[in-house]
PDB file of C-alpha atoms in Angstrom:
ATOM      1  CA  MET A   1     -30.770  80.354  54.775  1.00  0.00           C
ATOM      2  CA  ASN A   2     -27.884  80.415  52.562  1.00  0.00           C
ATOM      3  CA  SER A   3     -28.039  83.078  49.804  1.00  0.00           C
ATOM      4  CA  LEU A   4     -25.665  84.377  47.298  1.00  0.00           C
ATOM      5  CA  ARG A   5     -25.516  87.782  45.804  1.00  0.00           C
ATOM      6  CA  PRO A   6     -23.120  89.423  43.571  1.00  0.00           C
ATOM      7  CA  LEU A   7     -20.457  91.750  44.785  1.00  0.00           C
ATOM      8  CA  THR A   8     -18.421  93.807  42.630  1.00  0.00           C
ATOM      9  CA  THR A   9     -15.025  94.890  43.660  1.00  0.00           C
ATOM     10  CA  SER A  10     -12.355  96.528  41.285  1.00  0.00           C
ATOM     11  CA  GLY A  11     -14.575  95.609  38.222  1.00  0.00           C
ATOM     12  CA  ARG A  12     -14.698  91.885  39.087  1.00  0.00           C
ATOM     13  CA  GLN A  13     -17.910  90.371  39.980  1.00  0.00           C
ATOM     14  CA  LEU A  14     -17.610  88.021  42.822  1.00  0.00           C
ATOM     15  CA  LEU A  15     -20.273  85.814  44.719  1.00  0.00           C
ATOM     16  CA  ARG A  16     -20.680  86.600  48.329  1.00  0.00           C
ATOM     17  CA  SER A  17     -22.309  84.379  50.924  1.00  0.00           C
ATOM     18  CA  PHE A  18     -24.448  85.581  54.031  1.00  0.00           C
ATOM     19  CA  HIS A  19     -26.773  84.514  56.563  1.00  0.00           C
ATOM     20  CA  ALA A  20     -24.870  81.094  57.042  1.00  0.00           C
ATOM     21  CA  ALA A  21     -22.955  80.414  60.244  1.00  0.00           C
ATOM     22  CA  THR A  22     -21.219  77.272  58.627  1.00  0.00           C
ATOM     23  CA  PRO A  23     -21.035  76.139  55.279  1.00  0.00           C
ATOM     24  CA  ARG A  24     -23.446  73.471  54.138  1.00  0.00           C
ATOM     25  CA  PHE A  25     -22.283  71.005  51.452  1.00  0.00           C
ATOM     26  CA  THR A  26     -25.027  68.425  51.735  1.00  0.00           C
ATOM     27  CA  GLY A  27     -25.090  65.846  48.942  1.00  0.00           C
ATOM     28  CA  LYS A  28     -21.556  67.036  47.848  1.00  0.00           C
ATOM     29  CA  THR A  29     -17.832  65.718  48.003  1.00  0.00           C
ATOM     30  CA  VAL A  30     -15.439  68.184  49.528  1.00  0.00           C
ATOM     31  CA  GLU A  31     -11.754  67.886  49.891  1.00  0.00           C
ATOM     32  CA  GLY A  32     -10.855  68.621  53.491  1.00  0.00           C
ATOM     33  CA  ASP A  33      -7.613  69.674  55.238  1.00  0.00           C
ATOM     34  CA  LYS A  34      -6.412  70.406  58.663  1.00  0.00           C
ATOM     35  CA  SER A  35      -7.565  74.113  58.292  1.00  0.00           C
ATOM     36  CA  THR A  36     -11.159  73.074  57.233  1.00  0.00           C
ATOM     37  CA  PHE A  37     -11.620  69.931  59.269  1.00  0.00           C
ATOM     38  CA  ASP A  38     -13.367  71.885  62.216  1.00  0.00           C
ATOM     39  CA  SER A  39     -15.921  73.770  60.068  1.00  0.00           C
ATOM     40  CA  LEU A  40     -16.621  70.819  57.819  1.00  0.00           C
ATOM     41  CA  VAL A  41     -16.862  67.822  60.367  1.00  0.00           C
ATOM     42  CA  ARG A  42     -16.982  68.941  63.909  1.00  0.00           C
ATOM     43  CA  LYS A  43     -19.233  71.871  63.488  1.00  0.00           C
ATOM     44  CA  ALA A  44     -21.535  70.441  60.968  1.00  0.00           C
ATOM     45  CA  ASP A  45     -25.176  70.431  61.758  1.00  0.00           C
ATOM     46  CA  HIS A  46     -25.806  67.300  59.654  1.00  0.00           C
ATOM     47  CA  PRO A  47     -24.216  63.889  59.225  1.00  0.00           C
ATOM     48  CA  VAL A  48     -20.889  63.951  57.446  1.00  0.00           C
ATOM     49  CA  ILE A  49     -19.039  60.897  56.068  1.00  0.00           C
ATOM     50  CA  VAL A  50     -15.144  61.261  56.131  1.00  0.00           C
ATOM     51  CA  ASP A  51     -13.193  59.481  53.533  1.00  0.00           C
ATOM     52  CA  PHE A  52      -9.689  58.781  54.965  1.00  0.00           C
ATOM     53  CA  TYR A  53      -7.543  57.900  51.937  1.00  0.00           C
ATOM     54  CA  ALA A  54      -4.243  58.372  50.126  1.00  0.00           C
ATOM     55  CA  ASP A  55      -3.321  58.999  46.369  1.00  0.00           C
ATOM     56  CA  TRP A  56      -1.040  55.936  46.362  1.00  0.00           C
ATOM     57  CA  CYS A  57      -3.891  53.332  47.786  1.00  0.00           C
ATOM     58  CA  GLY A  58      -5.534  51.356  45.109  1.00  0.00           C
ATOM     59  CA  PRO A  59      -8.524  50.331  47.218  1.00  0.00           C
ATOM     60  CA  CYS A  60      -9.033  54.213  48.036  1.00  0.00           C
ATOM     61  CA  ARG A  61      -9.356  54.737  44.222  1.00  0.00           C
ATOM     62  CA  ILE A  62     -12.040  52.112  44.070  1.00  0.00           C
ATOM     63  CA  ILE A  63     -14.188  53.097  46.973  1.00  0.00           C
ATOM     64  CA  GLY A  64     -13.846  56.946  46.257  1.00  0.00           C
ATOM     65  CA  PRO A  65     -16.354  57.085  43.129  1.00  0.00           C
ATOM     66  CA  ALA A  66     -18.951  54.893  44.942  1.00  0.00           C
ATOM     67  CA  LEU A  67     -18.819  57.206  47.918  1.00  0.00           C
ATOM     68  CA  SER A  68     -19.303  60.328  45.978  1.00  0.00           C
ATOM     69  CA  LYS A  69     -22.200  58.738  43.919  1.00  0.00           C
ATOM     70  CA  ALA A  70     -24.037  57.558  47.279  1.00  0.00           C
ATOM     71  CA  VAL A  71     -23.664  60.840  48.931  1.00  0.00           C
ATOM     72  CA  ALA A  72     -24.988  62.642  45.767  1.00  0.00           C
ATOM     73  CA  ALA A  73     -27.960  60.349  46.026  1.00  0.00           C
ATOM     74  CA  ASN A  74     -28.441  61.072  49.799  1.00  0.00           C
ATOM     75  CA  PRO A  75     -28.239  65.001  50.036  1.00  0.00           C
ATOM     76  CA  GLN A  76     -28.660  64.754  53.815  1.00  0.00           C
ATOM     77  CA  VAL A  77     -25.052  64.181  54.085  1.00  0.00           C
ATOM     78  CA  THR A  78     -21.797  65.407  53.022  1.00  0.00           C
ATOM     79  CA  LEU A  79     -18.737  63.484  52.013  1.00  0.00           C
ATOM     80  CA  VAL A  80     -15.375  64.952  53.155  1.00  0.00           C
ATOM     81  CA  LYS A  81     -12.269  63.362  51.751  1.00  0.00           C
ATOM     82  CA  ILE A  82      -9.043  63.698  53.909  1.00  0.00           C
ATOM     83  CA  ASN A  83      -5.592  62.817  52.270  1.00  0.00           C
ATOM     84  CA  VAL A  84      -3.963  61.145  55.213  1.00  0.00           C
ATOM     85  CA  ASP A  85      -0.472  62.013  53.712  1.00  0.00           C
ATOM     86  CA  ASN A  86      -1.284  65.653  54.030  1.00  0.00           C
ATOM     87  CA  CYS A  87      -3.119  65.579  57.231  1.00  0.00           C
ATOM     88  CA  GLU A  88      -1.347  63.407  59.561  1.00  0.00           C
ATOM     89  CA  ASP A  89      -2.384  65.062  62.567  1.00  0.00           C
ATOM     90  CA  ILE A  90      -6.079  64.179  61.826  1.00  0.00           C
ATOM     91  CA  ALA A  91      -5.355  60.679  60.907  1.00  0.00           C
ATOM     92  CA  LYS A  92      -3.373  60.164  64.095  1.00  0.00           C
ATOM     93  CA  GLU A  93      -6.269  61.739  66.261  1.00  0.00           C
ATOM     94  CA  PHE A  94      -8.684  59.256  64.935  1.00  0.00           C
ATOM     95  CA  ASN A  95      -6.320  56.329  64.856  1.00  0.00           C
ATOM     96  CA  ILE A  96      -6.412  55.722  61.146  1.00  0.00           C
ATOM     97  CA  ALA A  97      -4.301  52.527  60.750  1.00  0.00           C
ATOM     98  CA  ALA A  98      -5.692  51.112  57.386  1.00  0.00           C
ATOM     99  CA  LEU A  99      -6.867  52.642  54.153  1.00  0.00           C
ATOM    100  CA  PRO A 100      -9.547  53.397  53.298  1.00  0.00           C
ATOM    101  CA  THR A 101     -11.217  54.088  56.387  1.00  0.00           C
ATOM    102  CA  VAL A 102     -14.713  55.469  56.134  1.00  0.00           C
ATOM    103  CA  THR A 103     -16.026  57.288  59.289  1.00  0.00           C
ATOM    104  CA  ALA A 104     -19.557  58.768  59.958  1.00  0.00           C
ATOM    105  CA  PHE A 105     -19.680  61.793  62.215  1.00  0.00           C
ATOM    106  CA  HIS A 106     -22.923  63.116  63.750  1.00  0.00           C
ATOM    107  CA  ASN A 107     -22.808  66.176  65.910  1.00  0.00           C
ATOM    108  CA  GLY A 108     -18.967  66.167  65.645  1.00  0.00           C
ATOM    109  CA  LYS A 109     -18.621  62.590  67.100  1.00  0.00           C
ATOM    110  CA  VAL A 110     -17.676  59.330  65.315  1.00  0.00           C
ATOM    111  CA  VAL A 111     -20.587  57.132  65.497  1.00  0.00           C
ATOM    112  CA  ASP A 112     -19.795  54.572  62.779  1.00  0.00           C
ATOM    113  CA  GLN A 113     -16.762  53.388  60.807  1.00  0.00           C
ATOM    114  CA  PHE A 114     -15.649  50.546  58.165  1.00  0.00           C
ATOM    115  CA  VAL A 115     -12.107  49.855  56.741  1.00  0.00           C
ATOM    116  CA  GLY A 116     -11.373  48.617  53.285  1.00  0.00           C
ATOM    117  CA  ALA A 117     -12.760  48.789  49.885  1.00  0.00           C
ATOM    118  CA  MET A 118     -16.236  47.410  50.636  1.00  0.00           C
ATOM    119  CA  VAL A 119     -18.032  48.891  47.601  1.00  0.00           C
ATOM    120  CA  LYS A 120     -21.060  46.809  48.205  1.00  0.00           C
ATOM    121  CA  GLN A 121     -21.538  48.131  51.670  1.00  0.00           C
ATOM    122  CA  VAL A 122     -21.202  51.967  50.751  1.00  0.00           C
ATOM    123  CA  ASN A 123     -24.794  52.613  49.745  1.00  0.00           C
ATOM    124  CA  GLY A 124     -26.217  51.138  52.897  1.00  0.00           C
ATOM    125  CA  PHE A 125     -23.795  52.940  55.060  1.00  0.00           C
ATOM    126  CA  VAL A 126     -24.521  56.203  53.677  1.00  0.00           C
ATOM    127  CA  GLU A 127     -28.179  55.592  53.558  1.00  0.00           C
ATOM    128  CA  LYS A 128     -28.221  54.716  57.098  1.00  0.00           C
ATOM    129  CA  HIS A 129     -26.733  57.894  58.336  1.00  0.00           C
ATOM    130  CA  ALA A 130     -28.795  60.000  55.652  1.00  0.00           C
ATOM    131  CA  ASN A 131     -31.933  58.512  57.522  1.00  0.00           C
ATOM    132  CA  LEU A 132     -30.618  59.514  60.873  1.00  0.00           C
ATOM    133  CA  ALA A 133     -30.506  63.062  59.664  1.00  0.00           C
ATOM    134  CA  LYS A 134     -34.213  62.997  58.868  1.00  0.00           C
ATOM    135  CA  LYS A 135     -35.225  61.975  62.414  1.00  0.00           C
TER     136      LYS A 135
END
């Protein structure tokens, strides 16, 4: 259960989350970095699609919107975008040698991957991992 309640401090109203061990962003696109990678990907209790990209990469700009749209249509998964220029350690850990690299994680482990701007493959890839979450 993830509930929000208003919290007032110093005259400002904030939203406070409770009853959630790890954040759930299913069906959402989230920008990740070194400090959030473990909580968003490794500790997730649902499938996570990771888009390893760079701002200067043309094919990355092509596939990014297609991934976001496919994940929004399949709320069982989360899309985490990792900018390899800002997260070189993560890119090195997962041997990212070409961009874009799209990787599926289940229970914190890599289970599937494709490389390149394969826009036609995106929907099937996301649906496949969303269906695995239903089982």
